[in-house]
Tab-separated table of C-alpha atoms in Angstrom:
chain	number	residue	atom	x	y	z
M	1	MET	CA	16.403	31.903	3.145
M	2	SER	CA	15.704	35.610	2.735
M	3	ALA	CA	12.373	37.505	2.257
M	4	TRP	CA	12.079	37.597	-1.796
M	5	LYS	CA	13.269	34.158	-2.006
M	6	ARG	CA	10.017	33.108	0.511
M	7	LEU	CA	7.742	35.100	-1.267
M	8	PHE	CA	8.860	33.737	-4.559
M	9	TRP	CA	8.283	30.128	-3.487
M	10	GLY	CA	4.799	31.320	-1.814
M	11	ILE	CA	3.611	32.564	-4.730
M	12	GLY	CA	4.849	30.213	-7.062
M	13	LEU	CA	3.122	27.358	-4.591
M	14	TRP	CA	0.070	29.383	-4.895
M	15	ALA	CA	0.206	29.424	-8.588
M	16	PHE	CA	0.782	25.903	-8.775
M	17	SER	CA	-1.647	24.628	-6.687
M	18	ASN	CA	-3.773	27.092	-8.430
M	19	GLY	CA	-3.314	25.076	-11.348
M	20	PHE	CA	-4.636	22.529	-9.813
M	21	ALA	CA	-7.726	24.189	-8.390
M	22	SER	CA	-8.608	25.429	-11.940
M	23	ASP	CA	-11.572	23.709	-14.169
M	24	VAL	CA	-8.246	21.426	-16.017
M	25	LEU	CA	-7.725	19.176	-13.662
M	26	ASP	CA	-4.626	18.331	-15.277
M	27	LEU	CA	-3.431	15.043	-14.644
M	28	SER	CA	-0.872	14.581	-17.100
M	29	ARG	CA	1.833	16.012	-15.115
M	30	MET	CA	1.550	13.367	-12.044
M	31	ASN	CA	3.842	10.162	-12.001
M	32	SER	CA	2.067	6.755	-11.922
M	33	THR	CA	1.415	6.232	-8.674
M	34	ILE	CA	0.220	9.447	-7.518
M	35	LEU	CA	-2.173	9.147	-10.962
M	36	PHE	CA	-3.467	6.076	-10.471
M	37	ALA	CA	-4.274	7.126	-6.242
M	38	LYS	CA	-5.665	9.976	-8.172
M	39	LEU	CA	-7.820	7.861	-10.719
M	40	TYR	CA	-8.921	5.408	-7.922
M	41	GLU	CA	-9.898	8.829	-5.852
M	42	ILE	CA	-12.299	9.756	-8.688
M	43	SER	CA	-13.798	6.841	-9.308
M	44	GLN	CA	-14.742	6.629	-5.452
M	45	SER	CA	-16.504	9.946	-6.026
M	46	ALA	CA	-17.099	9.998	-9.632
M	47	GLU	CA	-20.859	12.226	-8.962
M	48	GLU	CA	-18.367	15.303	-8.231
M	49	TYR	CA	-15.666	15.545	-11.146
M	50	LYS	CA	-18.615	15.030	-13.755
M	51	GLY	CA	-18.132	18.111	-16.033
M	52	LYS	CA	-14.763	19.153	-14.953
M	53	THR	CA	-11.926	18.994	-17.463
M	54	PHE	CA	-9.359	16.526	-17.568
M	55	ARG	CA	-5.856	16.500	-19.335
M	56	MET	CA	-4.256	13.269	-19.275
M	57	LYS	CA	-1.567	11.324	-20.640
M	58	GLY	CA	-1.577	7.652	-21.889
M	59	TYR	CA	-1.420	5.218	-24.286
M	60	TYR	CA	-4.110	5.766	-27.407
M	61	GLU	CA	-6.091	1.903	-28.108
M	62	LEU	CA	-9.593	0.816	-30.020
M	63	ALA	CA	-11.115	-1.626	-28.196
M	64	LYS	CA	-13.680	-3.901	-29.630
M	65	ASP	CA	-16.793	-4.905	-27.932
M	66	GLU	CA	-16.955	-8.873	-28.386
M	67	ILE	CA	-20.471	-9.187	-28.096
M	68	ASP	CA	-21.645	-6.396	-30.636
M	69	GLY	CA	-18.585	-5.543	-32.521
M	70	LYS	CA	-18.756	-2.079	-31.146
M	71	LYS	CA	-15.309	0.137	-31.347
M	72	TYR	CA	-14.171	2.428	-28.886
M	73	HIS	CA	-12.046	5.161	-28.513
M	74	VAL	CA	-9.890	4.222	-25.320
M	75	LEU	CA	-7.117	5.607	-23.194
M	76	LEU	CA	-5.021	3.863	-21.114
M	77	LEU	CA	-2.966	4.267	-18.326
M	78	SER	CA	-0.830	2.291	-15.834
M	79	ASP	CA	-0.007	2.888	-12.371
M	80	ALA	CA	4.211	2.171	-11.740
M	81	ALA	CA	4.105	-1.794	-11.634
M	82	ALA	CA	1.942	-1.430	-14.647
M	83	CYS	CA	-0.209	-4.354	-13.518
M	84	CYS	CA	-3.384	-2.373	-13.154
M	85	ASN	CA	-4.702	-0.197	-16.063
M	86	PHE	CA	-7.221	2.233	-15.955
M	87	SER	CA	-9.185	3.007	-18.772
M	88	PHE	CA	-11.275	5.557	-20.151
M	89	GLU	CA	-13.634	5.759	-23.325
M	90	MET	CA	-13.188	8.588	-25.229
M	91	GLU	CA	-15.437	10.598	-27.678
M	92	TRP	CA	-13.743	12.296	-30.249
M	93	ASP	CA	-13.917	16.357	-30.924
M	94	ALA	CA	-15.707	17.117	-34.025
M	95	HIS	CA	-12.551	17.766	-36.036
M	96	GLU	CA	-10.102	16.264	-33.832
M	97	LYS	CA	-7.496	13.715	-36.207
M	98	ILE	CA	-7.459	10.282	-34.778
M	99	PRO	CA	-3.691	8.882	-33.646
M	100	LYS	CA	-2.345	6.322	-34.235
M	101	LYS	CA	-3.196	2.699	-32.196
M	102	GLY	CA	-0.516	2.320	-29.695
M	103	SER	CA	0.872	6.167	-29.439
M	104	GLN	CA	1.562	8.081	-26.540
M	105	VAL	CA	-0.984	11.011	-26.370
M	106	THR	CA	-1.789	14.051	-24.279
M	107	VAL	CA	-5.786	14.650	-24.216
M	108	GLU	CA	-7.927	17.010	-23.053
M	109	GLY	CA	-11.742	16.276	-22.271
M	110	ILE	CA	-15.063	16.479	-20.370
M	111	PHE	CA	-15.595	13.852	-17.873
M	112	ASN	CA	-18.587	12.213	-18.344
M	113	PRO	CA	-18.908	8.960	-16.128
M	114	ILE	CA	-21.304	6.694	-17.050
M	115	PHE	CA	-23.125	4.524	-14.484
M	116	GLU	CA	-23.772	1.153	-15.295
M	117	GLU	CA	-25.136	-1.645	-13.452
M	118	HIS	CA	-22.230	-2.060	-10.498
M	119	MET	CA	-19.532	-0.057	-12.283
M	120	ILE	CA	-18.700	3.572	-13.670
M	121	ILE	CA	-17.726	3.477	-17.164
M	122	PRO	CA	-15.235	6.737	-17.306
M	123	GLN	CA	-15.685	8.760	-20.057
M	124	LEU	CA	-14.618	12.092	-22.238
M	125	LYS	CA	-16.237	13.914	-24.325
M	126	LYS	CA	-15.263	16.231	-26.817
M	127	THR	CA	-11.506	15.031	-26.507
M	128	ARG	CA	-8.724	16.676	-28.221
M	129	ILE	CA	-5.124	16.045	-28.537
M	130	VAL	CA	-2.969	19.388	-26.471
M	131	PRO	CA	0.916	19.373	-26.798
J	1	MET	CA	15.292	20.073	-5.464
J	2	PRO	CA	13.173	23.041	-4.846
J	3	ASP	CA	11.022	21.946	-8.118
J	4	LEU	CA	10.289	18.775	-6.168
J	5	LEU	CA	9.672	19.973	-3.148
J	6	GLU	CA	7.050	22.518	-4.933
J	7	THR	CA	5.874	18.845	-6.128
J	8	PHE	CA	5.479	17.026	-2.779
J	9	LEU	CA	3.948	19.768	-0.791
J	10	ASN	CA	0.883	19.998	-4.038
J	11	TYR	CA	0.807	16.232	-3.606
J	12	LEU	CA	0.929	16.736	0.300
J	13	GLN	CA	-2.764	18.450	-0.048
J	14	TYR	CA	-4.491	15.301	-1.325
J	15	GLY	CA	-6.304	13.543	1.044
J	16	PHE	CA	-5.174	9.798	-0.163
J	17	VAL	CA	-1.453	11.124	0.679
J	18	GLN	CA	-2.108	12.152	4.138
J	19	ARG	CA	-3.602	9.412	4.801
J	20	ALA	CA	-1.280	7.150	3.054
J	21	PHE	CA	1.346	8.411	5.223
J	22	VAL	CA	-0.137	8.414	8.983
J	23	VAL	CA	-1.436	4.688	8.084
J	24	GLY	CA	1.973	3.385	6.523
J	25	ILE	CA	3.945	4.871	9.628
J	26	LEU	CA	1.934	3.787	11.912
J	27	ILE	CA	1.713	0.239	10.407
J	28	SER	CA	5.696	0.561	9.961
J	29	LEU	CA	5.915	1.177	13.959
J	30	CYS	CA	3.391	-1.757	14.891
J	31	ALA	CA	5.089	-4.530	12.596
J	32	SER	CA	8.715	-2.918	13.786
J	33	LEU	CA	7.368	-3.926	17.414
J	34	LEU	CA	6.132	-7.521	15.867
J	35	GLY	CA	9.286	-8.276	14.297
J	36	VAL	CA	11.344	-7.431	17.527
J	37	MET	CA	8.988	-10.357	19.139
J	38	LEU	CA	9.143	-12.384	16.252
J	39	VAL	CA	13.240	-12.280	15.064
J	40	PHE	CA	14.464	-12.895	18.363
J	41	ARG	CA	11.751	-16.441	18.800
J	42	ARG	CA	12.941	-17.070	15.394
J	43	PHE	CA	9.988	-16.810	13.621
J	44	SER	CA	11.000	-14.339	11.007
J	45	TYR	CA	9.162	-15.988	8.114
J	46	LEU	CA	6.160	-16.059	10.047
J	47	GLY	CA	4.595	-12.716	8.406
J	48	ASP	CA	5.243	-13.655	5.260
J	49	SER	CA	3.153	-17.236	6.156
J	50	LEU	CA	0.628	-15.300	7.381
J	51	SER	CA	0.247	-12.862	4.424
J	52	HIS	CA	0.097	-15.733	2.774
J	53	VAL	CA	-2.728	-16.879	4.883
J	54	ALA	CA	-4.650	-13.431	4.659
J	55	PHE	CA	-4.659	-13.305	0.943
J	56	GLY	CA	-6.368	-17.098	0.763
J	57	ALA	CA	-9.083	-15.507	3.136
J	58	MET	CA	-9.245	-12.265	0.659
J	59	ALA	CA	-9.735	-14.734	-2.012
J	60	ILE	CA	-12.585	-16.506	-0.071
J	61	ALA	CA	-14.127	-13.443	0.789
J	62	ALA	CA	-14.162	-11.996	-2.724
J	63	ALA	CA	-15.523	-15.943	-4.026
J	64	LEU	CA	-18.489	-15.024	-1.107
J	65	ASN	CA	-18.929	-11.619	-2.770
J	66	PHE	CA	-18.410	-10.219	1.073
J	67	THR	CA	-18.381	-6.263	0.886
J	68	ASP	CA	-15.201	-5.884	3.151
J	69	ASP	CA	-12.804	-9.038	2.971
J	70	LEU	CA	-12.231	-7.878	6.139
J	71	LEU	CA	-14.157	-9.720	7.875
J	72	VAL	CA	-13.323	-12.915	6.520
J	73	MET	CA	-9.005	-11.907	6.433
J	74	LEU	CA	-8.772	-11.395	10.076
J	75	PRO	CA	-10.323	-14.243	11.986
J	76	VAL	CA	-8.696	-16.382	9.555
J	77	THR	CA	-5.408	-14.984	9.989
J	78	ILE	CA	-5.598	-14.852	13.613
J	79	LEU	CA	-6.526	-19.089	14.086
J	80	CYS	CA	-2.927	-19.866	11.493
J	81	ALA	CA	-1.489	-17.407	13.802
J	82	VAL	CA	-2.662	-19.556	16.815
J	83	PHE	CA	-1.731	-23.203	15.505
J	84	LEU	CA	1.539	-21.838	14.149
J	85	LEU	CA	3.063	-20.134	17.141
J	86	ARG	CA	1.775	-22.301	20.116
J	87	SER	CA	4.150	-24.649	21.369
J	88	GLY	CA	5.642	-27.734	19.265
J	89	ASN	CA	4.254	-30.337	21.374
J	90	GLY	CA	1.546	-32.872	20.070
J	91	THR	CA	1.818	-31.376	16.607
J	92	LEU	CA	1.940	-33.199	14.220
J	93	VAL	CA	3.858	-31.231	11.550
J	94	LYS	CA	6.936	-29.226	13.369
J	95	GLY	CA	8.206	-25.598	12.862
J	96	ASP	CA	9.490	-24.072	9.696
J	97	ALA	CA	7.764	-26.945	7.516
J	98	SER	CA	4.095	-25.978	9.065
J	99	ILE	CA	4.999	-22.728	7.982
J	100	ALA	CA	6.165	-23.473	5.162
J	101	MET	CA	3.366	-25.736	4.143
J	102	MET	CA	0.521	-23.206	5.128
J	103	SER	CA	2.591	-20.001	3.237
J	104	VAL	CA	2.489	-21.689	-0.246
J	105	GLY	CA	-0.857	-23.565	0.119
J	106	SER	CA	-2.900	-20.547	0.932
J	107	LEU	CA	-0.635	-18.587	-1.910
J	108	ALA	CA	-1.968	-21.151	-4.304
J	109	MET	CA	-5.340	-21.617	-3.259
J	110	GLY	CA	-6.248	-17.985	-3.352
J	111	TYR	CA	-5.220	-17.392	-6.805
J	112	LEU	CA	-6.840	-20.894	-7.514
J	113	LEU	CA	-10.102	-19.439	-5.899
J	114	MET	CA	-9.956	-15.986	-7.613
J	115	ASN	CA	-9.727	-17.292	-11.240
J	116	LEU	CA	-12.250	-19.399	-10.325
J	117	PHE	CA	-14.808	-17.519	-8.715
J	118	SER	CA	-13.620	-13.483	-9.127
J	119	LYS	CA	-15.997	-11.300	-11.284
J	120	LYS	CA	-13.361	-8.861	-11.951
J	121	ALA	CA	-12.403	-7.490	-15.100
J	122	ASN	CA	-9.224	-7.035	-14.187
J	123	LEU	CA	-7.966	-9.951	-12.070
J	124	SER	CA	-4.072	-10.251	-12.762
J	125	GLY	CA	-3.883	-6.376	-11.796
J	126	ASP	CA	-5.788	-7.196	-8.391
J	127	VAL	CA	-3.138	-9.708	-7.619
J	128	CYS	CA	-0.148	-7.980	-8.533
J	129	SER	CA	-1.249	-5.025	-6.160
J	130	THR	CA	-2.302	-7.363	-3.482
J	131	LEU	CA	0.757	-9.436	-3.444
J	132	PHE	CA	3.412	-5.972	-4.433
J	133	GLY	CA	1.290	-3.353	-3.022
J	134	SER	CA	2.181	-1.186	-5.781
J	135	THR	CA	-0.558	1.463	-4.846
J	136	SER	CA	-2.910	0.461	-1.760
J	137	ILE	CA	-1.103	2.596	0.814
J	138	LEU	CA	-2.691	5.397	-1.570
J	139	THR	CA	-5.932	3.712	-1.872
J	140	LEU	CA	-7.590	4.134	1.603
J	141	SER	CA	-10.664	5.719	3.415
J	142	SER	CA	-10.937	7.589	6.346
J	143	PHE	CA	-12.720	4.742	7.753
J	144	ASP	CA	-9.202	2.897	6.879
J	145	THR	CA	-7.197	5.473	8.586
J	146	VAL	CA	-9.436	5.237	11.952
J	147	LEU	CA	-8.993	1.288	11.856
J	148	CYS	CA	-5.443	1.694	11.657
J	149	ALA	CA	-5.354	3.927	14.300
J	150	SER	CA	-6.894	1.939	16.625
J	151	LEU	CA	-4.411	-1.338	16.333
J	152	SER	CA	-2.122	0.578	16.202
J	153	VAL	CA	-2.886	2.416	20.191
J	154	ALA	CA	-4.283	-1.430	20.868
J	155	VAL	CA	0.005	-3.192	19.888
J	156	ILE	CA	1.801	-0.004	21.441
J	157	LEU	CA	-0.383	-0.222	24.313
J	158	PHE	CA	0.346	-4.131	24.459
J	159	PHE	CA	3.718	-3.382	23.856
J	160	VAL	CA	4.706	-0.800	26.576
J	161	LEU	CA	2.277	-2.460	29.495
J	162	PHE	CA	3.691	-5.898	29.285
J	163	TYR	CA	7.243	-5.253	28.027
J	164	ASN	CA	8.896	-7.214	31.156
J	165	SER	CA	6.827	-10.283	30.124
J	166	ILE	CA	7.134	-9.893	26.464
J	167	PHE	CA	10.771	-10.094	27.207
J	168	ALA	CA	10.587	-13.218	29.413
J	169	ILE	CA	8.091	-15.182	27.272
J	170	ILE	CA	11.083	-14.102	24.358
J	171	PHE	CA	14.496	-15.041	25.742
J	172	ASP	CA	13.166	-17.785	28.048
J	173	GLU	CA	9.487	-19.391	28.164
J	174	THR	CA	10.294	-22.190	30.116
J	175	PHE	CA	11.582	-19.545	33.106
J	176	ALA	CA	9.073	-17.618	32.414
J	177	LYS	CA	6.415	-19.781	32.876
J	178	ALA	CA	8.307	-20.880	36.211
J	179	SER	CA	8.259	-17.207	37.117
J	180	GLY	CA	4.039	-17.224	36.853
J	181	VAL	CA	4.046	-15.394	33.538
J	182	LYS	CA	0.837	-16.613	32.048
J	183	VAL	CA	2.792	-17.676	28.666
J	184	GLU	CA	-0.448	-19.489	26.809
J	185	ARG	CA	-1.838	-16.600	27.009
J	186	PHE	CA	0.449	-14.029	25.982
J	187	ASN	CA	0.957	-16.583	22.881
J	188	LEU	CA	-2.608	-16.000	22.188
J	189	VAL	CA	-2.608	-12.080	22.163
J	190	MET	CA	0.823	-12.410	20.136
J	191	ALA	CA	-0.686	-14.300	17.299
J	192	ILE	CA	-3.750	-11.742	17.546
J	193	VAL	CA	-1.277	-9.156	17.292
J	194	THR	CA	0.530	-10.640	14.494
J	195	ALA	CA	-2.723	-11.254	13.009
J	196	ALA	CA	-3.921	-8.179	12.671
J	197	VAL	CA	-0.679	-6.332	11.923
J	198	ILE	CA	0.155	-8.513	9.091
J	199	VAL	CA	-3.213	-8.096	7.751
J	200	PHE	CA	-2.624	-3.931	7.971
J	201	ALA	CA	0.788	-4.489	6.875
J	202	MET	CA	-0.699	-6.517	3.433
J	203	ARG	CA	-2.123	-2.706	2.466
J	204	LEU	CA	1.550	-0.939	2.795
J	205	VAL	CA	4.374	-3.508	1.201
J	206	GLY	CA	1.415	-6.221	-0.378
J	207	SER	CA	1.685	-9.713	0.338
J	208	LEU	CA	4.858	-10.914	-0.887
J	209	LEU	CA	7.041	-8.234	0.865
J	210	VAL	CA	5.506	-7.866	4.492
J	211	SER	CA	8.262	-10.126	5.862
J	212	ALA	CA	10.509	-7.541	4.940
J	213	LEU	CA	8.506	-4.796	7.349
J	214	ILE	CA	9.168	-6.758	10.084
J	215	ILE	CA	12.481	-7.897	9.495
J	216	PHE	CA	14.539	-5.891	8.581
J	217	PRO	CA	14.344	-3.196	10.902
J	218	THR	CA	15.080	-5.112	13.240
J	219	VAL	CA	18.057	-6.942	11.975
J	220	SER	CA	19.421	-3.197	11.266
J	221	ALA	CA	18.579	-2.582	15.023
J	222	MET	CA	20.495	-4.895	16.227
J	223	ARG	CA	23.567	-4.450	14.068
J	224	LEU	CA	23.726	-0.553	16.094
J	225	PHE	CA	22.661	-2.043	19.526
J	226	LYS	CA	23.023	-4.924	21.493
J	227	SER	CA	20.545	-4.292	24.403
J	228	PHE	CA	16.567	-5.663	23.817
J	229	TRP	CA	15.494	-2.011	24.714
J	230	GLY	CA	17.775	-0.313	22.345
J	231	VAL	CA	16.968	-2.507	19.178
J	232	THR	CA	13.022	-1.831	19.920
J	233	LEU	CA	13.630	1.772	20.069
J	234	CYS	CA	16.317	1.916	17.233
J	235	ALA	CA	13.894	-0.612	14.939
J	236	VAL	CA	10.889	1.609	15.304
J	237	VAL	CA	12.681	4.637	14.370
J	238	LEU	CA	14.614	2.604	11.520
J	239	SER	CA	10.990	1.367	10.541
J	240	VAL	CA	8.975	4.627	10.314
J	241	PHE	CA	11.963	5.954	8.744
J	242	CYS	CA	12.236	3.855	6.072
J	243	THR	CA	8.740	4.166	4.931
J	244	ALA	CA	8.340	7.572	5.219
J	245	ILE	CA	11.028	8.579	2.907
J	246	GLY	CA	9.799	4.977	0.919
J	247	ILE	CA	6.863	6.693	0.510
J	248	VAL	CA	8.021	9.888	-0.722
J	249	VAL	CA	10.407	8.571	-3.094
J	250	ALA	CA	6.900	6.592	-4.461
J	251	ILE	CA	5.351	9.001	-5.046
J	252	LEU	CA	7.775	11.886	-6.446
J	253	VAL	CA	9.681	9.483	-8.688
J	254	GLY	CA	6.551	7.243	-9.273
J	255	THR	CA	7.458	3.739	-8.248
J	256	PRO	CA	5.710	1.594	-6.493
J	257	VAL	CA	5.565	2.202	-3.066
J	258	GLY	CA	5.576	-1.302	-1.724
J	259	SER	CA	8.828	-2.261	-3.532
J	260	THR	CA	10.516	1.406	-2.455
J	261	ILE	CA	9.966	1.234	1.498
J	262	VAL	CA	11.677	-2.569	1.331
J	263	ALA	CA	14.502	-0.830	-0.948
J	264	VAL	CA	14.974	2.164	1.772
J	265	ASN	CA	15.165	-0.730	4.358
J	266	ILE	CA	17.335	-2.618	2.501
J	267	LEU	CA	19.893	0.190	1.843
J	268	ILE	CA	19.738	1.158	6.218
J	269	PHE	CA	20.479	-2.512	6.588
J	270	ALA	CA	23.628	-2.161	4.071
J	271	LEU	CA	24.527	1.034	6.262
J	272	THR	CA	24.155	-0.218	9.494
J	273	SER	CA	26.155	-3.682	8.663
J	274	ILE	CA	29.174	-0.996	7.264
J	275	PHE	CA	28.753	1.145	10.219
J	276	ARG	CA	29.277	-2.067	12.129
J	277	ARG	CA	32.223	-3.261	10.725
J	278	VAL	CA	34.057	0.552	10.896
J	279	LYS	CA	33.096	0.751	14.428
C-alpha cells in the first residue's frame, strides 16, 4: 500500500471515528445487529448518554396506554431476527410534522432516560425528522 | 471493500464487540474440545439436550427472581449431565431416549414457566433471543468475559493434562478401567465440563443451535484427518475460524450472530466433504 493511500485511509478512519465521537450519536448507519447491541449498552449506562443527541432510523408508531388512554409517539427498532424490539418514546419538536403510522423514519432527538421503579424508559426530546 | 474494512474497524472500537470476539473464540475453542469427546462417544445430541435443560433452568431462575440465572442454570445442567453421561447399567430409560425426554421436557416446561411467571414485557423476544442467540454474544459484561476466560483455561488444562486418559476412555472405556484409569471420576469431570461449556455456549449461538458448535467442527475435522490428535487440533482451528468469521459477517451484514456462525460451520463442512471426495 502506498504512503498516500495509507494517509488517506488514516484520515478517513479518523474522520469516521470522530463522526461517532461527536455530539450526535449516529445510530442510523448501524445495521440491526450492532444497533441492538449498542442500544443494550446504552440501556445499561443510560446516565452517561443523557443529554446526547441521537440519530436513529426506525418505524414510527402511535401507542396507547391501556390504563390511562394516553397516547405516545414511539420509534421502534428491531434486532436482526426481528424478535426483540427497542422502543423510544418521542416528544416531537414544536413545528415538526408527525409522520404516517408504520412509516420508516430517521429522527434526531435528545436522549432523556426516565427512571421509573425498576425500569428505564428511553425518551427522545425535541425530536425532528432528518433526511 | 475499503468501506467494509473501515466499518469493521470502527465497530471494533466498541467494548461489546471486543468482548464478543474474545468470548466467542474462547467458547468455540472449548466447544470444539468438548465436541471431540462427545462425537467419538456417540453423544452428539447431548449438547442439544443439555442446552434445553439450561433453558428450563433459566426459566426457573426467572420465576424465582434470581438476579443471576447462572446460579440455577449451572448446577441443574451439571446434575442432568451427570445423569445422562453415566453408564447405562441400572437406568430405567436408556441412551437416546433419556436424552430426548430430558430435551423436550425441559424446553416445554421452561417455556411454560416463563409464560406463567415472567414479568418481562417482551417475553417472546427474550425467548427467541435465548433460543437462537441473535445478539446475546454482543451484550456481555466484563465479568462475563472474565468468567468465560477462566472456564476456557480450565477446559484446556483438563484436556491437555489428561489427554491420554480421555483418549483411552473415549475409545475403550472397559480397557481404560482395566488399565487403572479412574473412569467414574473422569466421567463426572467430563459431565461438569460439558454442562459448563454448554451453558456458556448458549450465549454465543442460542439454545437450539448449540449442537452445531459441538458437532460441526469435529465432523469437518474428521473429513481431513484420521488421527485423534489431528482431528482435535483441526476441530479447534475450524471452530475458532468459523466463529470469528461468523461474528464478523453478522456485525457487518446485520444478521443474527448464532445462525451466521452455524451457517459458516455448514459451509466449512461442505468444503471439507468436497475436499475429501476430490482427494
